[in-house]
Every structure is written in C-alpha cells, then in structure tokens.
Amino acid sequence: MGETKKPFEAQVIDGDASDLDSLIGYNMKRAYMIIQNDFRRIMKEDGFSASLFSALALVVQYPQISQSKLARMLGMERSGLVAIIDDLEKRGYVARATVPGDRRVYALAPLEAGLAAYREALAKIKAHEDKLLGALSKGEQQILVELLRKIRDIEVEK
Amino acid sequence: MGETKKPFEAQVIDGDASDLDSLIGYNMKRAYMIIQNDFRRIMKEDGFSASLFSALALVVQYPQISQSKLARMLGMERSGLVAIIDDLEKRGYVARATVPGDRRVYALAPLEAGLAAYREALAKIKAHEDKLLGALSKGEQQILVELLRKIRDIEVEK
DNA sequence: TATTGTTATACTCTATAACTATA
DNA sequence: TATAGTTATAGAGTATAACAATA
C-alpha cells in the first residue's frame, strides 16, 4: 500500500462515456452471438449450420433456383455455396438438376427428405427462439424482425 | 421441349412457406452482416477490427479492468483477448499495469493515445451508423438498441 | 485447488482469384 | 465478352486444451 511510485497512474486517463452501449453495431454483434450460439447448440446433432439451414430453406422456398441467385440471396459468394450444396446433395435433401435451355446452370430442387428435414428443423428453431427470446413480448419480437428486415434491405453502395 | 423424361420433377417437391423471413436468427444474421461489413470498410484504414475497438472502448470505460473480466464482458475467451491486448499495447493505446495485491493479474489502463483514438473512432462510427441506418427513424433506432440489449442480457444456461 | 495470463492448435466461415464450360 | 459453377488458397475470428506463475 506504499505511495512510493505511481508507476502507471501518471499517464493513465480516466474513463468517460459509456457510448459503446449506444452503438447499434456493438449491440447487434452481442445479440447475434447469443442467438448464433444457441442455434449451434440446438442444431449440432442435426449437423445443420446456419448457412446450411438457410440455403435449404431458400431452395424449398424457391425451387429451381440457380446457385448464383441463391448465393446472392444469402449475401455470400458463389464459390462458398458449392460446399453447402454438395453437403445438401449428399444428404439427399437437394438435387442439382440440369436446365434444358442453359447448360451452365443447375436448378436446385428440394427432395422429399429435404423438405421433411427443413420442416422439422424450422419447428425446432422456432420453438427455441420463443424460449430464448422469452424476455421479449410477441409484439417486441415482431418489431425487432421488422427493424432487422429494414436493415437487411439496405443497399450498400459498391 | 420434349416431354419425354421428366428426369427430376418426379421426385421434386413444390416449395411452401416463406418462414425463413420470420425467423429472428436469420434476419439478425443478415442485418449483422450489413453492419459488420460497413464497419470493416470504415475502419480498415485505422486497422480497427470490431473486437479491437470494443476492447479499447471497455478499457476506456472501465480503467484498471483485468483481462479476464474484459473477456467476460466481451463474451469471449481469455485466450482470445491476449493478441488483442498485445495489439493495443503495441499501438500505445493501452498499458498492462501490474497490480500490487495480486501478481497474477494485469490492470488494463487506457493511455492518452488510446483515448484519443477511441474518441475519433467512435465519432466516425456513429456518423456512419447514422448514415447507414438512414432507413430507420431515430425512434426506431432507439427501440432497436433497447431490444438488442434485452437479448444481449439473456443468461444462457451452460 | 482455483485463477490469471499465455501459448499452441485446430476449426468454422468466408472472400479472392483463377480456371472450365458454356452462352 | 460475360456468366455459372468449381477449385485452391488464404485470412479472420474463435474455441479448446494445456501450461507456468500465483493465490
């Protein structure tokens, strides 16, 4: 407890402002991590990553979609989607079908097993979201989704 | 245009439900990616990653915090924080100060250059968030932060 | 025994660039 | 020339497990 040296206090600055808490980016990251970790934990046994699930969901939603279009909808590169579709194909969830008019593209089609797996996973995820987000009322959850969707739809230049 | 084979349509299922859009996790991921990419673009020249910035922010906010506590606040492992503090120390933004009572811990202290860099970065980020989130009113932004904070504070079991 | 900081390691996710085959 | 799918590669970012020093 000696007051001899003050080795670092001399050049140390007092903290101010709790501005980090007011940044949307910071709060979004923290909230996203909570939900993301929960998703991983829930879907681990099914081997569904977030990307795998959402790719399957969009193929179910838009049958005959091409890989390029799907990648664009998911906000990722075409190249990154290849392994994901490979995986879905190996599971028998999705088929790469040739397109008569254009031999460059594949039409991605959901198979019965894929549709069943999608429905099961979706129910599981929804139930868990409800549980995880119990701190938010239904109305708040609705508002949150709407606000997130507005951000999602922002066009980023370049 | 021949109707000879129907090679894949036979086992292909029609899509249904656009339920992906109603999942909070999916919308959160998409929104987070938009903001995250914007952050990267803005902060690239300063060499600030999101983790680096938020670590600095919390050291400014809680001077003399330990690495373990800081890691806990950031929601990451102690081990992952080492390289981040190394980086901040190399820049002269933060100092690892020894603590008289306990020789195991460091008290992380912001230095003048660190405080200045933090303030500058914060202003830059806020300005860009305002611009990026122009699609949302101030009230909506406020609500969004509050909802995200509620999720942030959810205690995840185990 | 428990905790702090550290290192080594590996894993997940993703982007970039180059290639091919088609258009 | 441009586009779809593919491959190889590299880079973040992170977790896990082990370790030494200290409590």
Tab-separated table of C-alpha atoms (C1' of nucleotides) in Angstrom:
chain	number	residue	atom	x	y	z
A	1	MET	CA	0.000	0.000	0.000
A	2	GLY	CA	3.011	2.322	-0.248
A	3	GLU	CA	2.549	5.502	-2.225
A	4	THR	CA	6.098	5.418	-3.455
A	5	LYS	CA	5.993	5.044	-7.225
A	6	LYS	CA	2.676	5.547	-9.002
A	7	PRO	CA	4.159	3.581	-11.862
A	8	PHE	CA	1.389	3.989	-14.395
A	9	GLU	CA	-1.326	6.159	-12.911
A	10	ALA	CA	0.575	9.208	-14.063
A	11	GLN	CA	-0.171	8.606	-17.725
A	12	VAL	CA	-3.486	6.881	-17.197
A	13	ILE	CA	-6.638	8.604	-18.302
A	14	ASP	CA	-9.955	8.302	-16.538
A	15	GLY	CA	-12.687	6.578	-18.481
A	16	ASP	CA	-15.648	8.530	-19.685
A	17	ALA	CA	-18.834	7.967	-21.601
A	18	SER	CA	-20.478	4.604	-21.856
A	19	ASP	CA	-21.010	5.194	-25.553
A	20	LEU	CA	-20.299	1.654	-26.591
A	21	ASP	CA	-23.693	0.656	-25.269
A	22	SER	CA	-25.388	3.108	-27.573
A	23	LEU	CA	-23.772	1.765	-30.740
A	24	ILE	CA	-26.096	-0.354	-32.801
A	25	GLY	CA	-23.226	-2.355	-34.249
A	26	TYR	CA	-21.916	-3.396	-30.871
A	27	ASN	CA	-25.301	-4.375	-29.519
A	28	MET	CA	-26.111	-6.174	-32.734
A	29	LYS	CA	-22.937	-8.228	-32.505
A	30	ARG	CA	-23.587	-9.222	-28.916
A	31	ALA	CA	-27.215	-10.134	-29.589
A	32	TYR	CA	-26.253	-12.008	-32.736
A	33	MET	CA	-23.666	-14.049	-30.838
A	34	ILE	CA	-26.246	-15.124	-28.262
A	35	ILE	CA	-28.660	-16.280	-30.929
A	36	GLN	CA	-25.939	-17.809	-33.081
A	37	ASN	CA	-24.513	-19.850	-30.206
A	38	ASP	CA	-27.976	-21.040	-29.296
A	39	PHE	CA	-28.592	-22.071	-32.888
A	40	ARG	CA	-25.356	-24.048	-32.953
A	41	ARG	CA	-26.199	-25.820	-29.746
A	42	ILE	CA	-29.691	-26.749	-30.911
A	43	MET	CA	-28.723	-27.874	-34.390
A	44	LYS	CA	-25.464	-29.624	-33.555
A	45	GLU	CA	-26.995	-33.083	-33.518
A	46	ASP	CA	-28.623	-32.475	-36.896
A	47	GLY	CA	-25.384	-31.176	-38.336
A	48	PHE	CA	-27.109	-28.016	-39.541
A	49	SER	CA	-25.026	-24.896	-39.674
A	50	ALA	CA	-26.811	-21.598	-40.114
A	51	SER	CA	-25.720	-21.403	-43.740
A	52	LEU	CA	-26.757	-24.963	-44.482
A	53	PHE	CA	-30.181	-24.412	-42.995
A	54	SER	CA	-30.856	-21.116	-44.702
A	55	ALA	CA	-29.675	-22.468	-48.048
A	56	LEU	CA	-32.067	-25.387	-47.706
A	57	ALA	CA	-34.842	-23.043	-46.663
A	58	LEU	CA	-34.415	-20.903	-49.756
A	59	VAL	CA	-34.299	-23.913	-52.058
A	60	VAL	CA	-37.566	-25.062	-50.506
A	61	GLN	CA	-38.977	-21.584	-50.901
A	62	TYR	CA	-37.701	-21.056	-54.436
A	63	PRO	CA	-37.457	-24.439	-56.148
A	64	GLN	CA	-35.394	-24.478	-59.362
A	65	ILE	CA	-33.303	-21.543	-58.169
A	66	SER	CA	-29.752	-21.387	-59.502
A	67	GLN	CA	-26.671	-21.416	-57.289
A	68	SER	CA	-25.709	-17.909	-58.305
A	69	LYS	CA	-29.106	-16.496	-57.444
A	70	LEU	CA	-29.152	-18.397	-54.188
A	71	ALA	CA	-25.732	-17.067	-53.255
A	72	ARG	CA	-26.913	-13.557	-53.993
A	73	MET	CA	-29.998	-14.020	-51.807
A	74	LEU	CA	-27.867	-15.351	-48.980
A	75	GLY	CA	-25.440	-12.485	-49.317
A	76	MET	CA	-22.459	-14.701	-49.973
A	77	GLU	CA	-20.136	-15.619	-52.848
A	78	ARG	CA	-20.967	-18.310	-55.378
A	79	SER	CA	-17.820	-20.186	-54.501
A	80	GLY	CA	-18.814	-20.509	-50.892
A	81	LEU	CA	-22.101	-22.090	-51.808
A	82	VAL	CA	-20.593	-25.053	-53.624
A	83	ALA	CA	-19.633	-26.964	-50.491
A	84	ILE	CA	-23.004	-26.217	-48.951
A	85	ILE	CA	-24.922	-27.610	-51.912
A	86	ASP	CA	-22.545	-30.574	-52.030
A	87	ASP	CA	-23.478	-31.266	-48.424
A	88	LEU	CA	-27.206	-30.911	-49.022
A	89	GLU	CA	-26.926	-33.163	-52.051
A	90	LYS	CA	-25.000	-35.818	-50.116
A	91	ARG	CA	-27.760	-35.862	-47.522
A	92	GLY	CA	-30.349	-36.359	-50.202
A	93	TYR	CA	-32.022	-33.066	-49.349
A	94	VAL	CA	-31.470	-31.235	-52.614
A	95	ALA	CA	-30.810	-32.196	-56.218
A	96	ARG	CA	-28.764	-30.400	-58.856
A	97	ALA	CA	-30.955	-30.668	-61.919
A	98	THR	CA	-29.772	-29.723	-65.381
A	99	VAL	CA	-31.642	-26.970	-67.166
A	100	PRO	CA	-32.652	-27.670	-70.790
A	101	GLY	CA	-32.061	-24.154	-72.078
A	102	ASP	CA	-28.722	-23.366	-70.458
A	103	ARG	CA	-26.099	-25.980	-69.758
A	104	ARG	CA	-24.100	-23.715	-67.445
A	105	VAL	CA	-26.620	-23.583	-64.638
A	106	TYR	CA	-28.154	-26.024	-62.212
A	107	ALA	CA	-31.725	-25.786	-60.994
A	108	LEU	CA	-31.658	-26.606	-57.320
A	109	ALA	CA	-34.631	-28.695	-56.321
A	110	PRO	CA	-35.714	-29.779	-52.845
A	111	LEU	CA	-36.250	-33.517	-52.390
A	112	GLU	CA	-38.759	-35.109	-50.046
A	113	ALA	CA	-36.170	-35.806	-47.375
A	114	GLY	CA	-35.007	-32.220	-47.630
A	115	LEU	CA	-38.472	-30.823	-47.204
A	116	ALA	CA	-39.079	-33.041	-44.200
A	117	ALA	CA	-35.747	-32.101	-42.619
A	118	TYR	CA	-36.447	-28.448	-43.276
A	119	ARG	CA	-39.863	-28.572	-41.640
A	120	GLU	CA	-38.529	-30.397	-38.620
A	121	ALA	CA	-35.594	-28.041	-38.201
A	122	LEU	CA	-37.790	-24.988	-38.651
A	123	ALA	CA	-40.162	-26.114	-35.920
A	124	LYS	CA	-37.260	-26.829	-33.617
A	125	ILE	CA	-35.664	-23.461	-34.260
A	126	LYS	CA	-38.907	-21.558	-33.806
A	127	ALA	CA	-39.620	-23.296	-30.512
A	128	HIS	CA	-36.146	-22.465	-29.306
A	129	GLU	CA	-36.323	-18.876	-30.439
A	130	ASP	CA	-39.539	-18.493	-28.490
A	131	LYS	CA	-37.849	-19.902	-25.436
A	132	LEU	CA	-34.650	-17.941	-25.841
A	133	LEU	CA	-36.467	-14.697	-26.535
A	134	GLY	CA	-38.867	-15.043	-23.658
A	135	ALA	CA	-37.587	-11.724	-22.353
A	136	LEU	CA	-39.291	-10.056	-25.311
A	137	SER	CA	-43.018	-9.866	-25.772
A	138	LYS	CA	-44.574	-11.104	-29.011
A	139	GLY	CA	-45.062	-7.503	-30.045
A	140	GLU	CA	-41.441	-6.686	-29.375
A	141	GLN	CA	-40.300	-9.704	-31.366
A	142	GLN	CA	-42.470	-8.558	-34.233
A	143	ILE	CA	-40.998	-5.067	-34.115
A	144	LEU	CA	-37.490	-6.442	-33.911
A	145	VAL	CA	-37.962	-8.548	-37.024
A	146	GLU	CA	-39.361	-5.576	-38.904
A	147	LEU	CA	-36.450	-3.354	-37.941
A	148	LEU	CA	-33.907	-6.031	-38.800
A	149	ARG	CA	-35.572	-6.510	-42.149
A	150	LYS	CA	-35.256	-2.812	-42.874
A	151	ILE	CA	-31.533	-3.023	-42.238
A	152	ARG	CA	-31.306	-6.203	-44.268
A	153	ASP	CA	-32.759	-4.412	-47.253
A	154	ILE	CA	-30.337	-1.522	-47.164
A	155	GLU	CA	-28.478	-1.225	-50.420
A	156	VAL	CA	-24.805	-0.862	-49.705
A	157	GLU	CA	-23.034	1.131	-52.380
A	158	LYS	CA	-20.253	-0.683	-54.177
B	1	MET	CA	-39.042	-29.030	-75.279
B	2	GLY	CA	-39.831	-32.747	-75.432
B	3	GLU	CA	-41.904	-34.175	-72.598
B	4	THR	CA	-40.066	-37.476	-72.727
B	5	LYS	CA	-38.341	-37.974	-69.413
B	6	LYS	CA	-39.209	-35.622	-66.573
B	7	PRO	CA	-35.863	-36.501	-65.109
B	8	PHE	CA	-36.165	-34.857	-61.733
B	9	GLU	CA	-39.573	-33.287	-61.479
B	10	ALA	CA	-40.982	-36.635	-60.427
B	11	GLN	CA	-39.280	-36.547	-57.058
B	12	VAL	CA	-39.185	-32.810	-56.656
B	13	ILE	CA	-41.389	-31.165	-54.108
B	14	ASP	CA	-43.024	-27.807	-54.531
B	15	GLY	CA	-41.871	-25.084	-52.192
B	16	ASP	CA	-44.112	-23.772	-49.462
B	17	ALA	CA	-43.982	-21.311	-46.595
B	18	SER	CA	-41.706	-18.283	-46.546
B	19	ASP	CA	-40.974	-18.918	-42.898
B	20	LEU	CA	-37.311	-18.080	-43.099
B	21	ASP	CA	-38.202	-14.412	-43.199
B	22	SER	CA	-39.992	-14.679	-39.893
B	23	LEU	CA	-37.019	-16.168	-38.036
B	24	ILE	CA	-35.255	-13.679	-35.830
B	25	GLY	CA	-31.950	-15.519	-36.133
B	26	TYR	CA	-31.926	-15.313	-39.920
B	27	ASN	CA	-32.856	-11.660	-40.027
B	28	MET	CA	-30.361	-10.898	-37.297
B	29	LYS	CA	-27.577	-12.548	-39.239
B	30	ARG	CA	-28.369	-10.659	-42.416
B	31	ALA	CA	-28.630	-7.328	-40.624
B	32	TYR	CA	-25.472	-8.012	-38.670
B	33	MET	CA	-23.554	-8.766	-41.855
B	34	ILE	CA	-24.577	-5.451	-43.400
B	35	ILE	CA	-23.419	-3.515	-40.358
B	36	GLN	CA	-20.311	-5.618	-39.872
B	37	ASN	CA	-19.188	-5.147	-43.475
B	38	ASP	CA	-19.784	-1.426	-43.210
B	39	PHE	CA	-17.738	-1.299	-40.029
B	40	ARG	CA	-14.864	-3.115	-41.713
B	41	ARG	CA	-14.898	-0.764	-44.662
B	42	ILE	CA	-14.919	2.330	-42.465
B	43	MET	CA	-12.274	1.176	-40.041
B	44	LYS	CA	-9.942	-0.543	-42.476
B	45	GLU	CA	-7.564	2.388	-42.730
B	46	ASP	CA	-7.354	2.654	-38.941
B	47	GLY	CA	-6.740	-1.082	-38.621
B	48	PHE	CA	-9.569	-1.393	-36.121
B	49	SER	CA	-11.404	-4.678	-36.077
B	50	ALA	CA	-14.676	-4.836	-34.193
B	51	SER	CA	-13.035	-6.764	-31.378
B	52	LEU	CA	-10.115	-4.379	-31.151
B	53	PHE	CA	-12.384	-1.392	-30.986
B	54	SER	CA	-14.769	-2.799	-28.420
B	55	ALA	CA	-11.891	-3.981	-26.237
B	56	LEU	CA	-10.418	-0.491	-26.317
B	57	ALA	CA	-13.806	1.006	-25.586
B	58	LEU	CA	-14.270	-1.121	-22.493
B	59	VAL	CA	-10.783	-0.363	-21.213
B	60	VAL	CA	-11.588	3.319	-21.587
B	61	GLN	CA	-14.898	2.774	-19.862
B	62	TYR	CA	-13.507	0.595	-17.081
B	63	PRO	CA	-9.906	1.576	-16.472
B	64	GLN	CA	-7.868	-0.946	-14.448
B	65	ILE	CA	-10.057	-3.813	-15.619
B	66	SER	CA	-8.388	-7.227	-15.784
B	67	GLN	CA	-8.107	-9.280	-18.959
B	68	SER	CA	-10.347	-11.994	-17.563
B	69	LYS	CA	-13.098	-9.558	-16.677
B	70	LEU	CA	-12.771	-7.835	-20.005
B	71	ALA	CA	-13.032	-11.130	-21.861
B	72	ARG	CA	-16.148	-11.968	-19.895
B	73	MET	CA	-17.711	-8.607	-20.752
B	74	LEU	CA	-16.910	-9.091	-24.414
B	75	GLY	CA	-18.337	-12.592	-24.370
B	76	MET	CA	-15.114	-14.229	-25.486
B	77	GLU	CA	-12.377	-16.461	-24.056
B	78	ARG	CA	-9.416	-15.109	-22.119
B	79	SER	CA	-7.036	-16.674	-24.596
B	80	GLY	CA	-8.521	-14.792	-27.489
B	81	LEU	CA	-8.017	-11.490	-25.778
B	82	VAL	CA	-4.250	-11.810	-25.463
B	83	ALA	CA	-3.495	-10.963	-29.084
B	84	ILE	CA	-5.956	-8.080	-28.946
B	85	ILE	CA	-4.322	-6.516	-25.901
B	86	ASP	CA	-0.907	-7.154	-27.451
B	87	ASP	CA	-2.058	-5.169	-30.451
B	88	LEU	CA	-3.472	-2.320	-28.375
B	89	GLU	CA	-0.275	-2.229	-26.326
B	90	LYS	CA	1.920	-2.136	-29.442
B	91	ARG	CA	-0.047	0.858	-30.678
B	92	GLY	CA	0.482	2.629	-27.373
B	93	TYR	CA	-3.258	2.708	-26.708
B	94	VAL	CA	-3.351	0.560	-23.585
B	95	ALA	CA	-0.898	-0.425	-20.849
B	96	ARG	CA	-0.659	-3.654	-18.885
B	97	ALA	CA	-0.021	-2.415	-15.368
B	98	THR	CA	0.943	-4.702	-12.522
B	99	VAL	CA	-1.398	-4.846	-9.573
B	100	PRO	CA	0.214	-4.546	-6.122
B	101	GLY	CA	-2.062	-7.005	-4.346
B	102	ASP	CA	-2.186	-9.815	-6.929
B	103	ARG	CA	0.725	-10.645	-9.161
B	104	ARG	CA	-1.329	-12.831	-11.460
B	105	VAL	CA	-3.412	-10.075	-12.981
B	106	TYR	CA	-2.827	-7.031	-15.112
B	107	ALA	CA	-4.791	-3.850	-14.735
B	108	LEU	CA	-5.516	-2.610	-18.228
B	109	ALA	CA	-5.212	1.130	-18.443
B	110	PRO	CA	-6.020	3.410	-21.364
B	111	LEU	CA	-3.231	5.745	-22.435
B	112	GLU	CA	-3.693	9.182	-23.911
B	113	ALA	CA	-3.198	7.998	-27.458
B	114	GLY	CA	-5.719	5.248	-26.842
B	115	LEU	CA	-8.339	7.620	-25.531
B	116	ALA	CA	-7.818	9.929	-28.474
B	117	ALA	CA	-8.033	7.078	-30.967
B	118	TYR	CA	-11.134	5.767	-29.256
B	119	ARG	CA	-12.892	9.113	-29.393
B	120	GLU	CA	-12.019	9.619	-33.004
B	121	ALA	CA	-13.132	6.128	-33.985
B	122	LEU	CA	-16.347	6.426	-32.016
B	123	ALA	CA	-17.300	9.649	-33.753
B	124	LYS	CA	-16.531	8.101	-37.120
B	125	ILE	CA	-18.572	5.006	-36.361
B	126	LYS	CA	-21.535	6.960	-35.052
B	127	ALA	CA	-21.590	9.182	-38.081
B	128	HIS	CA	-21.516	6.167	-40.352
B	129	GLU	CA	-24.183	4.336	-38.403
B	130	ASP	CA	-26.429	7.347	-38.772
B	131	LYS	CA	-25.807	7.347	-42.492
B	132	LEU	CA	-26.163	3.601	-42.921
B	133	LEU	CA	-29.301	3.444	-40.818
B	134	GLY	CA	-30.997	6.325	-42.505
B	135	ALA	CA	-33.858	3.999	-43.372
B	136	LEU	CA	-34.735	3.928	-39.673
B	137	SER	CA	-36.061	6.889	-37.743
B	138	LYS	CA	-34.308	7.985	-34.568
B	139	GLY	CA	-37.126	6.438	-32.587
B	140	GLU	CA	-36.769	3.148	-34.410
B	141	GLN	CA	-33.040	3.146	-33.821
B	142	GLN	CA	-33.662	3.725	-30.141
B	143	ILE	CA	-36.140	0.854	-29.970
B	144	LEU	CA	-33.784	-1.406	-31.875
B	145	VAL	CA	-30.947	-0.777	-29.435
B	146	GLU	CA	-33.223	-1.456	-26.497
B	147	LEU	CA	-34.433	-4.741	-27.935
B	148	LEU	CA	-30.922	-5.837	-28.835
B	149	ARG	CA	-29.786	-5.014	-25.340
B	150	LYS	CA	-32.513	-7.202	-23.903
B	151	ILE	CA	-31.253	-10.104	-25.976
B	152	ARG	CA	-27.678	-9.275	-25.042
B	153	ASP	CA	-28.550	-9.624	-21.392
B	154	ILE	CA	-30.174	-13.023	-21.718
B	155	GLU	CA	-28.468	-15.521	-19.487
B	156	VAL	CA	-27.739	-18.619	-21.483
B	157	GLU	CA	-27.721	-21.722	-19.362
B	158	LYS	CA	-24.454	-23.630	-19.521
C	1	DT	C1'	-7.253	-26.308	-5.595
C	2	DA	C1'	-8.555	-22.289	-8.208
C	3	DT	C1'	-7.423	-18.348	-11.028
C	4	DT	C1'	-4.723	-15.256	-14.464
C	5	DG	C1'	-2.402	-14.831	-18.356
C	6	DT	C1'	-0.289	-17.332	-22.012
C	7	DT	C1'	0.716	-20.500	-25.934
C	8	DA	C1'	-0.251	-23.907	-29.438
C	9	DT	C1'	-3.526	-25.772	-32.128
C	10	DA	C1'	-7.486	-26.534	-34.845
C	11	DC	C1'	-11.877	-25.459	-36.580
C	12	DT	C1'	-15.519	-22.653	-38.917
C	13	DC	C1'	-16.749	-19.392	-42.048
C	14	DT	C1'	-15.803	-16.632	-45.738
C	15	DA	C1'	-13.517	-13.963	-49.590
C	16	DT	C1'	-10.366	-13.816	-53.579
C	17	DA	C1'	-8.562	-15.281	-57.739
C	18	DA	C1'	-8.076	-18.334	-61.334
C	19	DC	C1'	-9.957	-21.971	-64.161
C	20	DT	C1'	-13.686	-24.598	-67.439
C	21	DA	C1'	-17.523	-24.837	-69.971
C	22	DT	C1'	-20.840	-22.741	-71.704
C	23	DA	C1'	-23.618	-18.584	-73.594
D	1	DT	C1'	-17.134	-10.898	-73.610
D	2	DA	C1'	-19.910	-12.349	-69.976
D	3	DT	C1'	-21.845	-15.796	-66.873
D	4	DA	C1'	-22.338	-20.369	-63.895
D	5	DG	C1'	-20.147	-23.428	-61.365
D	6	DT	C1'	-15.843	-25.004	-59.493
D	7	DT	C1'	-11.286	-25.271	-57.179
D	8	DA	C1'	-7.404	-23.830	-54.409
D	9	DT	C1'	-5.909	-20.862	-51.207
D	10	DA	C1'	-5.619	-17.693	-47.551
D	11	DG	C1'	-7.365	-14.903	-43.963
D	12	DA	C1'	-10.355	-13.630	-39.995
D	13	DG	C1'	-12.164	-14.929	-35.771
D	14	DT	C1'	-12.794	-18.067	-32.370
D	15	DA	C1'	-12.681	-22.110	-29.084
D	16	DT	C1'	-10.157	-25.786	-26.664
D	17	DA	C1'	-6.666	-27.644	-24.016
D	18	DA	C1'	-2.608	-27.430	-21.729
D	19	DC	C1'	0.953	-24.865	-19.079
D	20	DA	C1'	3.501	-21.694	-15.542
D	21	DA	C1'	3.029	-18.446	-12.029
D	22	DT	C1'	0.488	-17.103	-8.313
D	23	DA	C1'	-3.335	-17.102	-4.922
